[in-house]
C-alpha cells in the first residue's frame, strides 16, 4: 500500500466508530445518503449490485430502506460507482485503495444522524 493510502486508512480507522468515520458498506451507504462523506476510500474491486430510490435517491443494498421502496426502487449494477458519483457530486473526494482491511470506508465531514437522505 502506498504511503498516502496508508495514512488515509489510519486516519479513518483511528476515528471512533460512528463519529467522523464510516467503515464497511452499510455505514458508508448511510453516510453517502446523508451527503456526509468528505472522502470515500474504495478497496472493493468487484461490482456490488444494489438499488437507488427513484424518489429520495437513497442508495441501498436491498430495496427495503425507503417508504417508497415498492414503487420507486431501481436496480443499479454497481453500487460503489453510484457512491463514488454521489460523493463527487457532494464535493467530496474518492480514493481507490488496494490491500485495505475494509471493502469501503469514508472520512466524514459530519456525523451520520441516521435520519436518512437529505435530498
Ligand atoms: Zn426513497
Short mmCIF file of N, CA, C and O and ligand atoms in Angstrom, two decimals:
data_model
loop_
_atom_site.label_atom_id
_atom_site.label_comp_id
_atom_site.label_asym_id
_atom_site.label_seq_id
_atom_site.Cartn_x
_atom_site.Cartn_y
_atom_site.Cartn_z
N UNK A 1 0.85 -1.20 0.00
CA UNK A 1 0.00 0.00 0.00
C UNK A 1 0.88 1.25 0.00
O UNK A 1 1.86 1.33 0.73
N UNK A 2 0.54 2.18 -0.84
CA UNK A 2 1.32 3.41 -0.92
C UNK A 2 1.20 4.20 0.39
O UNK A 2 0.25 4.04 1.14
N UNK A 3 2.15 5.05 0.63
CA UNK A 3 2.20 5.78 1.89
C UNK A 3 0.94 6.63 2.10
O UNK A 3 0.35 6.65 3.17
N UNK A 4 0.54 7.32 1.05
CA UNK A 4 -0.64 8.18 1.14
C UNK A 4 -1.90 7.36 1.47
O UNK A 4 -2.71 7.76 2.28
N UNK A 5 -2.00 6.18 0.85
CA UNK A 5 -3.14 5.32 1.11
C UNK A 5 -3.13 4.85 2.56
O UNK A 5 -4.16 4.79 3.22
N UNK A 6 -1.95 4.53 3.03
CA UNK A 6 -1.85 4.03 4.40
C UNK A 6 -2.21 5.13 5.41
O UNK A 6 -2.88 4.90 6.40
N UNK A 7 -1.79 6.33 5.12
CA UNK A 7 -2.11 7.45 6.02
C UNK A 7 -3.61 7.70 6.07
O UNK A 7 -4.18 7.93 7.13
N UNK A 8 -4.25 7.66 4.91
CA UNK A 8 -5.70 7.86 4.87
C UNK A 8 -6.42 6.76 5.64
O UNK A 8 -7.37 7.00 6.38
N UNK A 9 -5.96 5.52 5.44
CA UNK A 9 -6.57 4.40 6.14
C UNK A 9 -6.43 4.54 7.65
O UNK A 9 -7.40 4.38 8.39
N UNK A 10 -5.25 4.91 8.08
CA UNK A 10 -5.02 5.04 9.52
C UNK A 10 -5.84 6.20 10.09
O UNK A 10 -6.33 6.13 11.21
N UNK A 11 -5.98 7.23 9.30
CA UNK A 11 -6.76 8.38 9.76
C UNK A 11 -8.22 7.98 9.99
O UNK A 11 -8.83 8.37 10.97
N UNK A 12 -8.75 7.20 9.07
CA UNK A 12 -10.15 6.79 9.17
C UNK A 12 -10.35 5.74 10.26
O UNK A 12 -11.23 5.85 11.10
N UNK A 13 -9.48 4.72 10.26
CA UNK A 13 -9.65 3.65 11.23
C UNK A 13 -9.32 4.13 12.64
O UNK A 13 -9.75 3.53 13.62
N UNK A 14 -8.60 5.23 12.75
CA UNK A 14 -8.27 5.77 14.06
C UNK A 14 -9.40 6.57 14.68
O UNK A 14 -9.36 6.90 15.86
N UNK A 15 -10.41 6.87 13.88
CA UNK A 15 -11.57 7.62 14.40
C UNK A 15 -12.46 6.67 15.20
O UNK A 15 -12.55 5.49 14.89
N UNK A 16 -13.13 7.20 16.20
CA UNK A 16 -14.11 6.39 16.92
C UNK A 16 -15.26 6.06 15.96
O UNK A 16 -15.72 6.95 15.25
N UNK A 17 -15.68 4.81 15.91
CA UNK A 17 -16.78 4.43 15.01
C UNK A 17 -18.01 5.27 15.28
O UNK A 17 -18.33 5.58 16.42
N UNK A 18 -18.68 5.63 14.23
CA UNK A 18 -19.91 6.40 14.40
C UNK A 18 -19.67 7.89 14.52
O UNK A 18 -20.62 8.66 14.56
N UNK A 19 -18.42 8.29 14.59
CA UNK A 19 -18.13 9.72 14.65
C UNK A 19 -17.84 10.22 13.24
O UNK A 19 -18.72 10.24 12.42
N UNK A 20 -16.61 10.57 12.97
CA UNK A 20 -16.30 11.12 11.66
C UNK A 20 -15.65 10.10 10.74
O UNK A 20 -14.81 10.42 9.93
N UNK A 21 -16.09 8.85 10.90
CA UNK A 21 -15.59 7.80 10.01
C UNK A 21 -16.67 6.75 9.82
O UNK A 21 -17.50 6.53 10.70
N UNK A 22 -16.66 6.14 8.67
CA UNK A 22 -17.56 5.03 8.40
C UNK A 22 -16.73 3.93 7.76
O UNK A 22 -15.91 4.19 6.89
N UNK A 23 -16.92 2.71 8.21
CA UNK A 23 -16.18 1.58 7.65
C UNK A 23 -17.17 0.48 7.30
O UNK A 23 -18.03 0.13 8.11
N UNK A 24 -17.05 -0.03 6.10
CA UNK A 24 -17.95 -1.08 5.65
C UNK A 24 -19.08 -0.49 4.83
O UNK A 24 -19.39 0.70 4.91
N UNK A 25 -19.70 -1.35 4.03
CA UNK A 25 -20.69 -0.88 3.09
C UNK A 25 -21.93 -0.25 3.74
O UNK A 25 -22.33 0.85 3.34
N UNK A 26 -22.55 -0.89 4.73
CA UNK A 26 -23.77 -0.27 5.30
C UNK A 26 -23.51 1.12 5.88
O UNK A 26 -24.29 2.05 5.64
N UNK A 27 -22.42 1.25 6.63
CA UNK A 27 -22.11 2.55 7.24
C UNK A 27 -21.80 3.60 6.18
O UNK A 27 -22.21 4.77 6.30
N UNK A 28 -21.10 3.18 5.13
CA UNK A 28 -20.75 4.14 4.07
C UNK A 28 -21.97 4.52 3.25
O UNK A 28 -22.10 5.67 2.82
N UNK A 29 -22.87 3.57 3.04
CA UNK A 29 -24.11 3.90 2.33
C UNK A 29 -24.90 4.95 3.09
O UNK A 29 -25.39 5.92 2.51
N UNK A 30 -25.01 4.77 4.39
CA UNK A 30 -25.74 5.73 5.21
C UNK A 30 -25.09 7.11 5.11
O UNK A 30 -25.78 8.13 5.00
N UNK A 31 -23.77 7.13 5.14
CA UNK A 31 -23.05 8.41 5.07
C UNK A 31 -23.24 9.08 3.71
O UNK A 31 -23.47 10.28 3.62
N UNK A 32 -23.15 8.28 2.65
CA UNK A 32 -23.34 8.84 1.30
C UNK A 32 -24.76 9.38 1.16
O UNK A 32 -24.98 10.46 0.61
N UNK A 33 -25.71 8.63 1.66
CA UNK A 33 -27.11 9.06 1.54
C UNK A 33 -27.38 10.37 2.27
O UNK A 33 -28.28 11.11 1.92
N UNK A 34 -26.58 10.64 3.28
CA UNK A 34 -26.76 11.89 4.02
C UNK A 34 -25.83 13.00 3.52
O UNK A 34 -25.80 14.09 4.09
N UNK A 35 -25.06 12.69 2.50
CA UNK A 35 -24.15 13.71 1.97
C UNK A 35 -23.05 14.05 2.96
O UNK A 35 -22.55 15.17 2.98
N UNK A 36 -22.67 13.09 3.79
CA UNK A 36 -21.73 13.36 4.87
C UNK A 36 -20.29 12.98 4.54
O UNK A 36 -19.39 13.17 5.36
N UNK A 37 -20.05 12.46 3.35
CA UNK A 37 -18.73 11.92 3.03
C UNK A 37 -17.79 13.01 2.52
O UNK A 37 -18.06 13.68 1.54
N UNK A 38 -16.68 13.18 3.21
CA UNK A 38 -15.63 14.09 2.74
C UNK A 38 -14.69 13.35 1.81
O UNK A 38 -14.22 13.91 0.82
N UNK A 39 -14.40 12.10 2.12
CA UNK A 39 -13.54 11.29 1.26
C UNK A 39 -13.96 9.83 1.35
O UNK A 39 -14.07 9.28 2.44
N UNK A 40 -14.20 9.26 0.19
CA UNK A 40 -14.58 7.85 0.12
C UNK A 40 -13.36 7.04 -0.28
O UNK A 40 -12.70 7.36 -1.27
N UNK A 41 -13.05 6.02 0.49
CA UNK A 41 -11.95 5.11 0.16
C UNK A 41 -12.54 3.79 -0.32
O UNK A 41 -13.26 3.12 0.43
N UNK A 42 -12.25 3.44 -1.55
CA UNK A 42 -12.85 2.24 -2.15
C UNK A 42 -11.77 1.20 -2.39
O UNK A 42 -10.83 1.44 -3.14
N UNK A 43 -11.91 0.07 -1.74
CA UNK A 43 -10.94 -1.02 -1.91
C UNK A 43 -11.55 -2.17 -2.69
O UNK A 43 -10.84 -2.95 -3.31
N UNK A 44 -12.85 -2.28 -2.66
CA UNK A 44 -13.54 -3.39 -3.31
C UNK A 44 -13.48 -3.21 -4.82
O UNK A 44 -13.80 -2.15 -5.34
N UNK A 45 -13.08 -4.27 -5.54
CA UNK A 45 -12.90 -4.14 -6.98
C UNK A 45 -14.08 -4.68 -7.78
O UNK A 45 -14.26 -4.32 -8.94
N UNK A 46 -14.85 -5.55 -7.19
CA UNK A 46 -15.98 -6.11 -7.92
C UNK A 46 -17.19 -5.20 -7.78
O UNK A 46 -17.28 -4.39 -6.87
N UNK A 47 -18.12 -5.38 -8.68
CA UNK A 47 -19.35 -4.60 -8.60
C UNK A 47 -20.24 -5.17 -7.49
O UNK A 47 -20.29 -6.37 -7.28
N UNK A 48 -20.92 -4.27 -6.80
CA UNK A 48 -21.87 -4.68 -5.78
C UNK A 48 -23.25 -4.18 -6.23
O UNK A 48 -23.49 -2.98 -6.26
N UNK A 49 -24.12 -5.08 -6.64
CA UNK A 49 -25.43 -4.63 -7.11
C UNK A 49 -26.27 -4.07 -5.96
O UNK A 49 -26.11 -4.48 -4.81
N UNK A 50 -27.13 -3.13 -6.28
CA UNK A 50 -27.97 -2.54 -5.26
C UNK A 50 -29.14 -1.82 -5.87
O UNK A 50 -29.54 -2.10 -7.00
N UNK A 51 -29.65 -0.87 -5.11
CA UNK A 51 -30.83 -0.13 -5.55
C UNK A 51 -30.66 1.36 -5.29
O UNK A 51 -29.97 1.77 -4.35
N UNK A 52 -31.29 2.14 -6.13
CA UNK A 52 -31.39 3.56 -5.86
C UNK A 52 -32.88 3.89 -5.85
O UNK A 52 -33.64 3.41 -6.69
N UNK A 53 -33.28 4.69 -4.88
CA UNK A 53 -34.69 5.07 -4.79
C UNK A 53 -34.98 6.17 -5.82
O UNK A 53 -34.29 7.18 -5.86
N UNK A 54 -35.99 5.94 -6.63
CA UNK A 54 -36.34 6.92 -7.65
C UNK A 54 -36.97 8.17 -7.07
O UNK A 54 -37.11 9.18 -7.76
N UNK A 55 -37.34 8.15 -5.81
CA UNK A 55 -37.95 9.33 -5.19
C UNK A 55 -36.96 10.14 -4.37
O UNK A 55 -36.76 11.32 -4.61
N UNK A 56 -36.33 9.47 -3.40
CA UNK A 56 -35.45 10.24 -2.50
C UNK A 56 -33.98 10.07 -2.87
O UNK A 56 -33.13 10.77 -2.35
N UNK A 57 -33.66 9.15 -3.80
CA UNK A 57 -32.28 8.99 -4.22
C UNK A 57 -31.44 8.14 -3.29
O UNK A 57 -30.24 8.00 -3.50
N UNK A 58 -32.03 7.58 -2.25
CA UNK A 58 -31.27 6.79 -1.29
C UNK A 58 -30.70 5.54 -1.96
O UNK A 58 -31.40 4.85 -2.71
N UNK A 59 -29.44 5.27 -1.71
CA UNK A 59 -28.78 4.07 -2.20
C UNK A 59 -28.86 2.99 -1.13
O UNK A 59 -28.75 3.28 0.05
N UNK A 60 -29.06 1.74 -1.57
CA UNK A 60 -29.16 0.66 -0.59
C UNK A 60 -28.77 -0.67 -1.24
O UNK A 60 -28.77 -0.80 -2.46
N UNK A 61 -28.46 -1.64 -0.40
CA UNK A 61 -28.16 -2.98 -0.92
C UNK A 61 -29.44 -3.78 -1.08
O UNK A 61 -29.48 -4.74 -1.84
N UNK A 62 -30.47 -3.40 -0.36
CA UNK A 62 -31.76 -4.05 -0.50
C UNK A 62 -32.79 -2.97 -0.72
O UNK A 62 -32.57 -1.83 -0.33
N UNK A 63 -33.90 -3.31 -1.36
CA UNK A 63 -34.87 -2.24 -1.65
C UNK A 63 -35.85 -2.09 -0.49
O UNK A 63 -37.05 -2.03 -0.67
N UNK A 64 -35.32 -2.04 0.71
CA UNK A 64 -36.19 -2.08 1.88
C UNK A 64 -35.91 -0.93 2.85
O UNK A 64 -36.26 -0.99 4.01
N UNK A 65 -35.25 0.10 2.35
CA UNK A 65 -34.83 1.15 3.27
C UNK A 65 -35.51 2.48 3.01
O UNK A 65 -35.02 3.53 3.41
N UNK A 66 -36.63 2.45 2.35
CA UNK A 66 -37.31 3.68 1.99
C UNK A 66 -38.81 3.41 1.97
O UNK A 66 -39.25 2.34 1.56
N UNK A 67 -39.60 4.38 2.39
CA UNK A 67 -41.05 4.17 2.39
C UNK A 67 -41.64 3.99 1.00
O UNK A 67 -42.75 3.47 0.87
N UNK A 68 -40.91 4.39 -0.02
CA UNK A 68 -41.44 4.27 -1.38
C UNK A 68 -40.88 3.06 -2.10
O UNK A 68 -40.97 2.94 -3.31
N UNK A 69 -40.24 2.16 -1.35
CA UNK A 69 -39.47 1.08 -1.97
C UNK A 69 -40.26 0.26 -2.98
O UNK A 69 -39.72 -0.17 -3.99
N UNK A 70 -41.53 0.03 -2.70
CA UNK A 70 -42.26 -0.88 -3.56
C UNK A 70 -42.53 -0.28 -4.94
O UNK A 70 -42.72 -0.99 -5.90
N UNK A 71 -42.51 1.04 -5.04
CA UNK A 71 -42.83 1.67 -6.31
C UNK A 71 -41.65 2.35 -6.97
O UNK A 71 -41.65 2.56 -8.17
N UNK A 72 -40.64 2.70 -6.20
CA UNK A 72 -39.63 3.60 -6.75
C UNK A 72 -38.21 3.06 -6.76
O UNK A 72 -37.31 3.74 -7.22
N UNK A 73 -37.98 1.86 -6.26
CA UNK A 73 -36.61 1.35 -6.21
C UNK A 73 -36.16 0.88 -7.59
O UNK A 73 -36.86 0.12 -8.26
N UNK A 74 -35.02 1.36 -8.01
CA UNK A 74 -34.45 0.97 -9.30
C UNK A 74 -33.17 0.20 -9.05
O UNK A 74 -32.33 0.64 -8.27
N UNK A 75 -33.02 -0.94 -9.71
CA UNK A 75 -31.80 -1.72 -9.53
C UNK A 75 -30.62 -1.01 -10.21
O UNK A 75 -30.77 -0.45 -11.29
N UNK A 76 -29.48 -1.01 -9.54
CA UNK A 76 -28.26 -0.48 -10.14
C UNK A 76 -27.21 -1.59 -10.10
O UNK A 76 -27.11 -2.31 -9.11
N UNK A 77 -26.44 -1.74 -11.18
CA UNK A 77 -25.48 -2.85 -11.24
C UNK A 77 -24.27 -2.66 -10.33
O UNK A 77 -23.68 -3.63 -9.90
N UNK A 78 -23.93 -1.41 -10.07
CA UNK A 78 -22.71 -1.15 -9.31
C UNK A 78 -22.92 -0.04 -8.29
O UNK A 78 -22.84 1.15 -8.60
N UNK A 79 -23.20 -0.48 -7.08
CA UNK A 79 -23.48 0.47 -6.00
C UNK A 79 -22.27 1.35 -5.70
O UNK A 79 -22.42 2.55 -5.42
N UNK A 80 -21.06 0.77 -5.76
CA UNK A 80 -19.86 1.55 -5.44
C UNK A 80 -19.68 2.70 -6.42
O UNK A 80 -19.29 3.80 -6.02
N UNK A 81 -19.98 2.45 -7.69
CA UNK A 81 -19.87 3.52 -8.68
C UNK A 81 -20.83 4.66 -8.34
O UNK A 81 -20.48 5.84 -8.42
N UNK A 82 -22.04 4.30 -7.95
CA UNK A 82 -23.03 5.31 -7.57
C UNK A 82 -22.56 6.09 -6.34
O UNK A 82 -22.76 7.30 -6.23
N UNK A 83 -21.96 5.37 -5.40
CA UNK A 83 -21.46 6.03 -4.18
C UNK A 83 -20.34 7.00 -4.53
O UNK A 83 -20.25 8.09 -3.96
N UNK A 84 -19.50 6.60 -5.48
CA UNK A 84 -18.41 7.47 -5.90
C UNK A 84 -18.96 8.73 -6.58
O UNK A 84 -18.53 9.85 -6.28
N UNK A 85 -19.93 8.53 -7.46
CA UNK A 85 -20.54 9.68 -8.15
C UNK A 85 -21.18 10.63 -7.15
O UNK A 85 -21.04 11.85 -7.22
N UNK A 86 -21.92 10.04 -6.19
CA UNK A 86 -22.64 10.86 -5.21
C UNK A 86 -21.66 11.65 -4.35
O UNK A 86 -21.87 12.81 -4.03
N UNK A 87 -20.57 10.99 -3.99
CA UNK A 87 -19.55 11.67 -3.18
C UNK A 87 -18.95 12.86 -3.94
O UNK A 87 -18.81 13.96 -3.39
N UNK A 88 -18.64 12.64 -5.22
CA UNK A 88 -18.06 13.71 -6.03
C UNK A 88 -19.07 14.83 -6.24
O UNK A 88 -18.73 16.01 -6.20
N UNK A 89 -20.34 14.46 -6.44
CA UNK A 89 -21.39 15.46 -6.59
C UNK A 89 -21.51 16.34 -5.35
O UNK A 89 -21.91 17.50 -5.43
N UNK A 90 -21.22 15.75 -4.19
CA UNK A 90 -21.31 16.49 -2.93
C UNK A 90 -19.98 17.15 -2.58
O UNK A 90 -19.72 17.45 -1.41
N UNK A 91 -19.11 17.34 -3.59
CA UNK A 91 -17.81 17.99 -3.37
C UNK A 91 -16.89 17.19 -2.47
O UNK A 91 -16.03 17.77 -1.80
N UNK A 92 -17.08 15.89 -2.44
CA UNK A 92 -16.16 15.03 -1.70
C UNK A 92 -15.09 14.50 -2.63
O UNK A 92 -15.03 14.84 -3.81
N UNK A 93 -14.22 13.67 -2.08
CA UNK A 93 -13.13 13.07 -2.85
C UNK A 93 -13.28 11.56 -2.83
O UNK A 93 -13.84 11.00 -1.89
N UNK A 94 -12.74 10.94 -3.85
CA UNK A 94 -12.76 9.48 -3.93
C UNK A 94 -11.34 8.99 -4.14
O UNK A 94 -10.63 9.50 -4.99
N UNK A 95 -10.94 8.04 -3.33
CA UNK A 95 -9.62 7.44 -3.46
C UNK A 95 -9.77 5.94 -3.60
O UNK A 95 -10.43 5.29 -2.79
N UNK A 96 -9.18 5.40 -4.65
CA UNK A 96 -9.14 3.95 -4.79
C UNK A 96 -7.94 3.45 -3.99
O UNK A 96 -6.88 4.07 -3.99
N UNK A 97 -8.12 2.34 -3.32
CA UNK A 97 -7.09 1.88 -2.40
C UNK A 97 -6.96 0.38 -2.54
O UNK A 97 -7.94 -0.30 -2.84
N UNK A 98 -5.77 -0.12 -2.41
CA UNK A 98 -5.56 -1.56 -2.53
C UNK A 98 -5.11 -2.15 -1.21
O UNK A 98 -4.57 -1.46 -0.37
N UNK A 99 -5.36 -3.44 -1.04
CA UNK A 99 -4.89 -4.17 0.13
C UNK A 99 -5.38 -3.55 1.44
O UNK A 99 -4.65 -3.50 2.42
N UNK A 100 -6.60 -3.05 1.43
CA UNK A 100 -7.13 -2.45 2.64
C UNK A 100 -7.81 -3.49 3.52
O UNK A 100 -8.11 -4.59 3.08
N UNK A 101 -8.07 -3.10 4.76
CA UNK A 101 -8.73 -4.00 5.71
C UNK A 101 -10.25 -3.91 5.59
O UNK A 101 -10.97 -4.54 6.33
N UNK A 102 -10.71 -3.09 4.67
CA UNK A 102 -12.15 -2.89 4.50
C UNK A 102 -12.48 -2.90 3.02
O UNK A 102 -11.59 -2.76 2.18
N UNK A 103 -13.74 -3.07 2.69
CA UNK A 103 -14.16 -3.01 1.29
C UNK A 103 -14.34 -1.55 0.88
O UNK A 103 -13.97 -1.15 -0.22
N UNK A 104 -14.91 -0.78 1.78
CA UNK A 104 -15.12 0.64 1.53
C UNK A 104 -15.15 1.35 2.88
O UNK A 104 -15.61 0.79 3.88
N UNK A 105 -14.61 2.55 2.91
CA UNK A 105 -14.60 3.33 4.14
C UNK A 105 -14.73 4.79 3.76
O UNK A 105 -14.57 5.17 2.60
N UNK A 106 -15.07 5.60 4.73
CA UNK A 106 -15.26 7.02 4.43
C UNK A 106 -14.82 7.88 5.59
O UNK A 106 -15.00 7.53 6.76
N UNK A 107 -14.24 9.00 5.22
CA UNK A 107 -13.96 10.06 6.18
C UNK A 107 -15.13 11.03 6.05
O UNK A 107 -15.49 11.44 4.94
N UNK A 108 -15.73 11.38 7.17
CA UNK A 108 -16.95 12.16 7.12
C UNK A 108 -16.72 13.62 7.46
O UNK A 108 -15.81 13.96 8.20
N UNK A 109 -17.56 14.47 6.90
CA UNK A 109 -17.48 15.90 7.26
C UNK A 109 -18.39 16.21 8.44
O UNK A 109 -18.24 17.22 9.09
N UNK A 110 -19.33 15.33 8.69
CA UNK A 110 -20.20 15.48 9.86
C UNK A 110 -20.70 14.09 10.23
O UNK A 110 -20.74 13.20 9.39
N UNK A 111 -21.06 13.87 11.50
CA UNK A 111 -21.53 12.54 11.90
C UNK A 111 -22.82 12.19 11.17
O UNK A 111 -23.63 13.06 10.86
N UNK A 112 -23.00 10.91 10.92
CA UNK A 112 -24.24 10.44 10.30
C UNK A 112 -25.33 10.44 11.37
O UNK A 112 -25.15 9.96 12.47
N UNK A 113 -26.46 11.05 11.04
CA UNK A 113 -27.53 11.17 12.02
C UNK A 113 -28.46 9.98 12.02
O UNK A 113 -29.17 9.76 12.98
N UNK A 114 -28.48 9.25 10.91
CA UNK A 114 -29.42 8.14 10.81
C UNK A 114 -30.80 8.60 10.37
O UNK A 114 -31.75 7.82 10.32
N UNK A 115 -30.92 9.87 10.07
CA UNK A 115 -32.22 10.41 9.68
C UNK A 115 -32.54 10.15 8.22
O UNK A 115 -33.63 10.44 7.75
N UNK A 116 -31.58 9.61 7.49
CA UNK A 116 -31.83 9.28 6.09
C UNK A 116 -31.40 10.35 5.13
O UNK A 116 -30.65 11.26 5.51
N UNK A 117 -31.88 10.25 3.91
CA UNK A 117 -31.42 11.13 2.85
C UNK A 117 -31.83 12.58 3.10
O UNK A 117 -32.91 12.87 3.58
N UNK A 118 -30.92 13.48 2.74
CA UNK A 118 -31.23 14.90 2.83
C UNK A 118 -31.66 15.44 1.47
O UNK A 118 -31.78 16.63 1.28
N UNK A 119 -31.78 14.55 0.49
CA UNK A 119 -32.13 15.03 -0.83
C UNK A 119 -33.64 15.12 -0.97
O UNK A 119 -34.35 14.39 -0.38
ZN1 LIG B 1 -36.71 6.76 -1.21
#
